Amino acid sequence: MDRSDHDRQPHPREDEHEFAEERESLWRITLGPTIWAFHFAISYAAVSVYCFRFERMFEMGWLRAGLIAMTLAMLVAIAWIGWRAFLRWDVRGTGEFSNPEGSAEDRHQFLGHAGFLLALVSFIGVVYDTLPLILLGSCR
Amino acid sequence: MTDRSIPAGELAPEGIYPPTEEMLREPVPEEVQRGQKERLARVWKTPEGWRYWTAVNNSEVGVWYTMTAFVFMLIAGVMALLMRLQLWVPENDLISADLFNQLFTMHGSAMMFLFAVPMFEAISILLLPGLLGARDMPFPRLSAYGYWSFLIGGVFVIGSILFSAAPKAGWFMYPPLATLELGIGSDIWLLGLSFIEVASIAAAVELIVGALKCRPPGMRVNVMPLYAWYVLVVGGMILFAFPPLIAGDFLFELERSFDWPFFDHTRGGDPMLWQHLFWIFGHPEVYIIFLPSIAIAAMIVPTVARRPILGYSWIVLSAVGTGFLSFGLWVHHMFTTGLPNISLGFFSAASEAVVIPTGIQLFAFVATLIAGRVVMTLPMLWIAGALAIFTAGGLTGVMVAIAPFDWQVHDTYFIVAHLHYTLFGGMVFPVIAGVYYFFPFFRKKMLSDRLGRWAFWLIFTGFNITFLPMHLTGLLGMPRRVYTYPEGLGIDWLNQISTAGSFIVAAGFAVFAWDIVRPKKNQPQIERNPWGAGTLEWSHEVPEAKWGVRSIPHITSRYPLWDQPEIVERMDAGRYYLPDAEEGLRETIVTSVIDARPIQVQRVTGPAYITIWAAAFTGGAFILPTFHIYGPAIVSAAFAVVCILYWLWTSTARPPEKDMKDVGLGLSLPTYAAGPQAVGWWAVWITMLGDATAFASLVFGVFFYWTSNTAFPPPGAEHASGYLVALATAAFAAAWALTRGARGLNRAGRVGLARGALALAPLMTLAGMGGFILSVLDLDPTSHVYPAMMWALMVWIVAHGLVGTIMQGYCLAGSLFGKLTPRYDADLWNVTLFWHFLGLTALVTGAMIGLVPRLM
């Protein structure tokens, strides 16, 4: 087997190093949707607990402000993940929109593309799920 | 010779990879080919006579599975016809209200649990090895065990209607109706379907590991067939969707059998917890059904368009994206339960968001068809019908996702129409398309084009005649699940049209079923690749060869049959990997997750009776408690454990006869793997992820009661003994440490110490189990939901502790009898992994029983 992938020294096959299998993970493309899932779960849980137990103790405004601040932080995180994935896709460098070939480079760019698109749809999902917080001011 | 000082699980592949063009060009001598074929045929031979049923090969089990699910579907369809006959005229007395209740409950339950989900597993077991150029699934006996469990459980559940004992509270079994219902109907539903859910999870484990680790060399994640992507996503969804339902079933059955008041509001319980747990399962389940069916479309569309799919990455996005978003929709089934409006808003928003990825994949198909030169084959006709019907169902879905609209049509025939449009368009039509498309692959015969077109037009028109009027029936106010209706509401004629339509659908299914079962002996031999497809399954051999692929190819393209010239000739000649079976063992290649580099030769299991016995005894353990027969149920469970242990001991992770094997093309691969390299370790990991989800659902239950009930725990309630809980948790922690320590000691060659640790560990586990039992013994679980919840957590940890003890004993026995050595220690890796999860579970249980309630 070709073990040169593991070398940390610069060498003529540097590309192979960059695209090495060990540097990839399928989990990475799910980072965007995972943030969406946390956003969804935290918003829903926080609002439920508030509405059932703490509605009489304090105004919802504080909770909404806190959750919207969390939303902004998460949107920034998703945007950053999407940007990193966009760079891996490298469509501006290669001009290739799809990566159908069986090479390490194509696999690398494909995972970038998929991660980018998933970040995009997660971004939209987070925005959608924040709308109730903006539009509705109370539990009822 | 290999280095005996390295553990067998850490040996690396040796030799050349990837193969060069010159190596592939070199011909294989005729006599060598003949000998190889002879040996492969002998090893992969299907058992004959009555031993046929011991087969575990995916091509046999897959066909049984598919046909069984199809028969259950036909039975559930007949139930629907009976209901439509009852609704033919107002005030009809053809069927009693009680029987009608049983019919609609069984129709829904059977279509969901005995047809839609099993059909996905069945088709995937049948197709996946072919799509991936693998000889079989990684765990063939697990598939067989899953099938037999499904058959036993399915017959038990669906057969109950013949004794008028079927469940009758609706397919989602809402308490208090279902908890208070007399008779055993609800118990049949809970226990029978839990049993089948276990089989579903087994299949999910098998399919995920198959898609990740059994791809042919070179098939990187960006070139694998889209079907495999969908299998991966759906397998993952099953792992997170089914366990909440299993946890719900567990609580529900404890209430039915022992009167622990989880859903009884007079004693602090809350029926809403069931609704949450059910729909956290129930909504993703809709997508668990839909995604694999649409995956079939993703295989058919490029073939008929005669070009590669457009937007491969976009389809991967939509599969993964839908998989995630589908978990944020469950409350849209509960819009009328009085939850805060702002909570409903989140689910309404997510329900609208899921349309985006779903829409993207449909557009990708349409774009591929527009860009290609479409041949309107029969499978494509069914796909076209599917797209039309599904789009209509999707549009009403957008409507009911808006809460105020849903308040109007909730529990009316509008919903019945909506769900049938999504399920026929999203599941039934694509699956039938798949049957027409793949039939030549798995039966080596063609179905009739003429009968297929008849079936299509009958089902398509009949479907629309039945369900289109139902939108109006519902808007006019007819509720679902009523056995009759009074005259003069303006819905009589609508119901008559629906009933007439349903019989046209039935006629279509009769034609389709006849086409499948009619004798085809006289049909001439079919072409090998009748549709001119580009994916690997069409390299299959005609007439059938039981070995799957003659040799496992090196793949460099998404459509190898279009792009890699001579691939089929070279596969046939045995030019690629594993062309032989010198040792007389069934084998397939295991590859790495991302790039599919070959890493191991996996020996897979062959025909056996033990899987049937294991399934039968597991069935006894689930079915007998329905009739409150607990003693024999426990005996049956014990026998099931013995069967499974025998099966594992005799056929898994045995030290191989040699550590490395020449697989051809100058490559040698290890024959043994341990830890994260091994498929068994992956299976444990995936199973435990599902198990942890079920446990998390119970923990969610505790917090749910705390939010929904201001008196949880009730003021002045007695708590579990904190002292005993702490001791029990510490004992579990010690058992975990001993197990983990045993693994290290064994690897280091200190076998005596490792055995000592493995002998002490079960004692610590038993001490921990005893501690948890004693800690809650003084609480009365029937008095209030708080003690009941503490008992439920105790039962959960004790049951898992029992499994953990057996595993520790299994490893000790393995070490004593030479199955487990410092060089061959896969079992101990898997057991340690189980214990990582169990240790964490014990820690959380300790906190939930001993600490959290005191702070609430």
mmCIF file of N, CA, C and O in Angstrom, chain B residues 447-484:
data_model
loop_
_atom_site.group_PDB
_atom_site.id
_atom_site.type_symbol
_atom_site.label_atom_id
_atom_site.label_comp_id
_atom_site.label_asym_id
_atom_site.label_seq_id
_atom_site.Cartn_x
_atom_site.Cartn_y
_atom_site.Cartn_z
ATOM 1 N N LEU B 447 -41.304 -9.276 -16.398
ATOM 2 C CA LEU B 447 -42.739 -9.183 -16.191
ATOM 3 C C LEU B 447 -43.377 -8.699 -17.491
ATOM 4 O O LEU B 447 -42.720 -8.128 -18.358
ATOM 5 N N SER B 448 -44.674 -8.915 -17.604
ATOM 6 C CA SER B 448 -45.366 -8.585 -18.853
ATOM 7 C C SER B 448 -45.592 -7.085 -18.997
ATOM 8 O O SER B 448 -46.117 -6.438 -18.092
ATOM 9 N N ASP B 449 -45.197 -6.555 -20.142
ATOM 10 C CA ASP B 449 -45.389 -5.132 -20.396
ATOM 11 C C ASP B 449 -46.883 -4.804 -20.494
ATOM 12 O O ASP B 449 -47.345 -3.793 -19.978
ATOM 13 N N ARG B 450 -47.638 -5.725 -21.134
ATOM 14 C CA ARG B 450 -49.059 -5.466 -21.355
ATOM 15 C C ARG B 450 -49.820 -5.455 -20.017
ATOM 16 O O ARG B 450 -50.561 -4.526 -19.706
ATOM 17 N N LEU B 451 -49.583 -6.512 -19.203
ATOM 18 C CA LEU B 451 -50.247 -6.565 -17.895
ATOM 19 C C LEU B 451 -49.823 -5.371 -17.029
ATOM 20 O O LEU B 451 -50.629 -4.793 -16.308
ATOM 21 N N GLY B 452 -48.554 -5.004 -17.142
ATOM 22 C CA GLY B 452 -48.052 -3.883 -16.348
ATOM 23 C C GLY B 452 -48.763 -2.590 -16.689
ATOM 24 O O GLY B 452 -49.077 -1.794 -15.802
ATOM 25 N N ARG B 453 -49.022 -2.363 -17.985
ATOM 26 C CA ARG B 453 -49.726 -1.133 -18.365
ATOM 27 C C ARG B 453 -51.180 -1.163 -17.904
ATOM 28 O O ARG B 453 -51.735 -0.159 -17.463
ATOM 29 N N TRP B 454 -51.802 -2.351 -18.000
ATOM 30 C CA TRP B 454 -53.165 -2.488 -17.468
ATOM 31 C C TRP B 454 -53.182 -2.161 -15.985
ATOM 32 O O TRP B 454 -54.013 -1.394 -15.511
ATOM 33 N N ALA B 455 -52.242 -2.766 -15.247
ATOM 34 C CA ALA B 455 -52.202 -2.548 -13.794
ATOM 35 C C ALA B 455 -52.005 -1.065 -13.513
ATOM 36 O O ALA B 455 -52.675 -0.493 -12.645
ATOM 37 N N PHE B 456 -51.107 -0.429 -14.277
ATOM 38 C CA PHE B 456 -50.850 0.987 -14.025
ATOM 39 C C PHE B 456 -52.111 1.816 -14.182
ATOM 40 O O PHE B 456 -52.484 2.595 -13.317
ATOM 41 N N TRP B 457 -52.773 1.665 -15.333
ATOM 42 C CA TRP B 457 -53.917 2.553 -15.583
ATOM 43 C C TRP B 457 -55.073 2.253 -14.651
ATOM 44 O O TRP B 457 -55.801 3.165 -14.235
ATOM 45 N N LEU B 458 -55.243 0.968 -14.266
ATOM 46 C CA LEU B 458 -56.294 0.652 -13.291
ATOM 47 C C LEU B 458 -55.990 1.301 -11.936
ATOM 48 O O LEU B 458 -56.841 1.956 -11.339
ATOM 49 N N ILE B 459 -54.743 1.127 -11.474
ATOM 50 C CA ILE B 459 -54.425 1.659 -10.144
ATOM 51 C C ILE B 459 -54.405 3.181 -10.167
ATOM 52 O O ILE B 459 -54.916 3.834 -9.262
ATOM 53 N N PHE B 460 -53.838 3.756 -11.240
ATOM 54 C CA PHE B 460 -53.723 5.215 -11.297
ATOM 55 C C PHE B 460 -55.107 5.875 -11.337
ATOM 56 O O PHE B 460 -55.405 6.773 -10.547
ATOM 57 N N THR B 461 -55.964 5.412 -12.228
ATOM 58 C CA THR B 461 -57.293 6.045 -12.294
ATOM 59 C C THR B 461 -58.111 5.679 -11.055
ATOM 60 O O THR B 461 -58.758 6.540 -10.456
ATOM 61 N N GLY B 462 -58.078 4.411 -10.668
ATOM 62 C CA GLY B 462 -58.828 3.988 -9.490
ATOM 63 C C GLY B 462 -58.412 4.782 -8.263
ATOM 64 O O GLY B 462 -59.250 5.224 -7.474
ATOM 65 N N PHE B 463 -57.111 5.003 -8.138
ATOM 66 C CA PHE B 463 -56.620 5.748 -6.970
ATOM 67 C C PHE B 463 -57.223 7.152 -6.938
ATOM 68 O O PHE B 463 -57.708 7.618 -5.910
ATOM 69 N N ASN B 464 -57.173 7.828 -8.076
ATOM 70 C CA ASN B 464 -57.681 9.200 -8.091
ATOM 71 C C ASN B 464 -59.194 9.257 -7.898
ATOM 72 O O ASN B 464 -59.715 10.173 -7.257
ATOM 73 N N ILE B 465 -59.895 8.241 -8.445
ATOM 74 C CA ILE B 465 -61.347 8.212 -8.236
ATOM 75 C C ILE B 465 -61.655 8.003 -6.753
ATOM 76 O O ILE B 465 -62.603 8.572 -6.206
ATOM 77 N N THR B 466 -60.831 7.200 -6.081
ATOM 78 C CA THR B 466 -61.081 6.932 -4.661
ATOM 79 C C THR B 466 -60.759 8.144 -3.801
ATOM 80 O O THR B 466 -61.543 8.533 -2.926
ATOM 81 N N PHE B 467 -59.582 8.710 -4.009
ATOM 82 C CA PHE B 467 -59.073 9.650 -3.006
ATOM 83 C C PHE B 467 -59.278 11.125 -3.352
ATOM 84 O O PHE B 467 -59.297 11.952 -2.446
ATOM 85 N N LEU B 468 -59.416 11.469 -4.616
ATOM 86 C CA LEU B 468 -59.636 12.888 -4.924
ATOM 87 C C LEU B 468 -60.931 13.400 -4.288
ATOM 88 O O LEU B 468 -60.921 14.454 -3.644
ATOM 89 N N PRO B 469 -62.051 12.654 -4.409
ATOM 90 C CA PRO B 469 -63.287 13.146 -3.758
ATOM 91 C C PRO B 469 -63.162 13.254 -2.246
ATOM 92 O O PRO B 469 -63.865 14.034 -1.620
ATOM 93 N N MET B 470 -62.257 12.476 -1.647
ATOM 94 C CA MET B 470 -62.154 12.492 -0.180
ATOM 95 C C MET B 470 -61.736 13.855 0.352
ATOM 96 O O MET B 470 -62.076 14.205 1.481
ATOM 97 N N HIS B 471 -60.991 14.640 -0.461
ATOM 98 C CA HIS B 471 -60.664 15.991 -0.011
ATOM 99 C C HIS B 471 -61.955 16.742 0.306
ATOM 100 O O HIS B 471 -62.085 17.389 1.337
ATOM 101 N N LEU B 472 -62.905 16.609 -0.606
ATOM 102 C CA LEU B 472 -64.173 17.317 -0.463
ATOM 103 C C LEU B 472 -64.990 16.706 0.676
ATOM 104 O O LEU B 472 -65.573 17.429 1.493
ATOM 105 N N THR B 473 -65.022 15.362 0.727
ATOM 106 C CA THR B 473 -65.734 14.689 1.824
ATOM 107 C C THR B 473 -65.260 15.247 3.154
ATOM 108 O O THR B 473 -66.069 15.510 4.053
ATOM 109 N N GLY B 474 -63.970 15.413 3.264
ATOM 110 C CA GLY B 474 -63.403 15.919 4.516
ATOM 111 C C GLY B 474 -63.766 17.374 4.749
ATOM 112 O O GLY B 474 -64.155 17.760 5.855
ATOM 113 N N LEU B 475 -63.658 18.187 3.704
ATOM 114 C CA LEU B 475 -63.983 19.606 3.872
ATOM 115 C C LEU B 475 -65.454 19.784 4.224
ATOM 116 O O LEU B 475 -65.822 20.723 4.927
ATOM 117 N N LEU B 476 -66.300 18.865 3.755
ATOM 118 C CA LEU B 476 -67.714 18.938 4.114
ATOM 119 C C LEU B 476 -67.959 18.450 5.526
ATOM 120 O O LEU B 476 -69.071 18.499 6.021
ATOM 121 N N GLY B 477 -66.895 17.919 6.168
ATOM 122 C CA GLY B 477 -67.019 17.648 7.607
ATOM 123 C C GLY B 477 -67.072 16.194 7.998
ATOM 124 O O GLY B 477 -67.321 15.886 9.161
ATOM 125 N N MET B 478 -66.852 15.252 7.093
ATOM 126 C CA MET B 478 -66.919 13.851 7.519
ATOM 127 C C MET B 478 -65.658 13.481 8.286
ATOM 128 O O MET B 478 -64.559 13.553 7.753
ATOM 129 N N PRO B 479 -65.784 13.089 9.562
ATOM 130 C CA PRO B 479 -64.606 12.684 10.315
ATOM 131 C C PRO B 479 -64.117 11.309 9.873
ATOM 132 O O PRO B 479 -64.902 10.490 9.389
ATOM 133 N N ARG B 480 -62.814 11.080 10.028
ATOM 134 C CA ARG B 480 -62.291 9.759 9.719
ATOM 135 C C ARG B 480 -62.672 8.799 10.852
ATOM 136 O O ARG B 480 -63.059 9.234 11.940
ATOM 137 N N ARG B 481 -62.568 7.521 10.595
ATOM 138 C CA ARG B 481 -62.731 6.486 11.626
ATOM 139 C C ARG B 481 -64.125 6.406 12.209
ATOM 140 O O ARG B 481 -64.300 6.021 13.353
ATOM 141 N N VAL B 482 -65.179 6.815 11.451
ATOM 142 C CA VAL B 482 -66.538 6.543 11.912
ATOM 143 C C VAL B 482 -67.085 5.437 11.035
ATOM 144 O O VAL B 482 -66.835 5.405 9.831
ATOM 145 N N TYR B 483 -67.845 4.513 11.657
ATOM 146 C CA TYR B 483 -68.242 3.333 10.889
ATOM 147 C C TYR B 483 -69.432 3.607 10.004
ATOM 148 O O TYR B 483 -69.728 2.843 9.108
ATOM 149 N N THR B 484 -70.151 4.736 10.249
ATOM 150 C CA THR B 484 -71.229 5.082 9.333
ATOM 151 C C THR B 484 -71.545 6.561 9.466
ATOM 152 O O THR B 484 -70.970 7.257 10.299
#
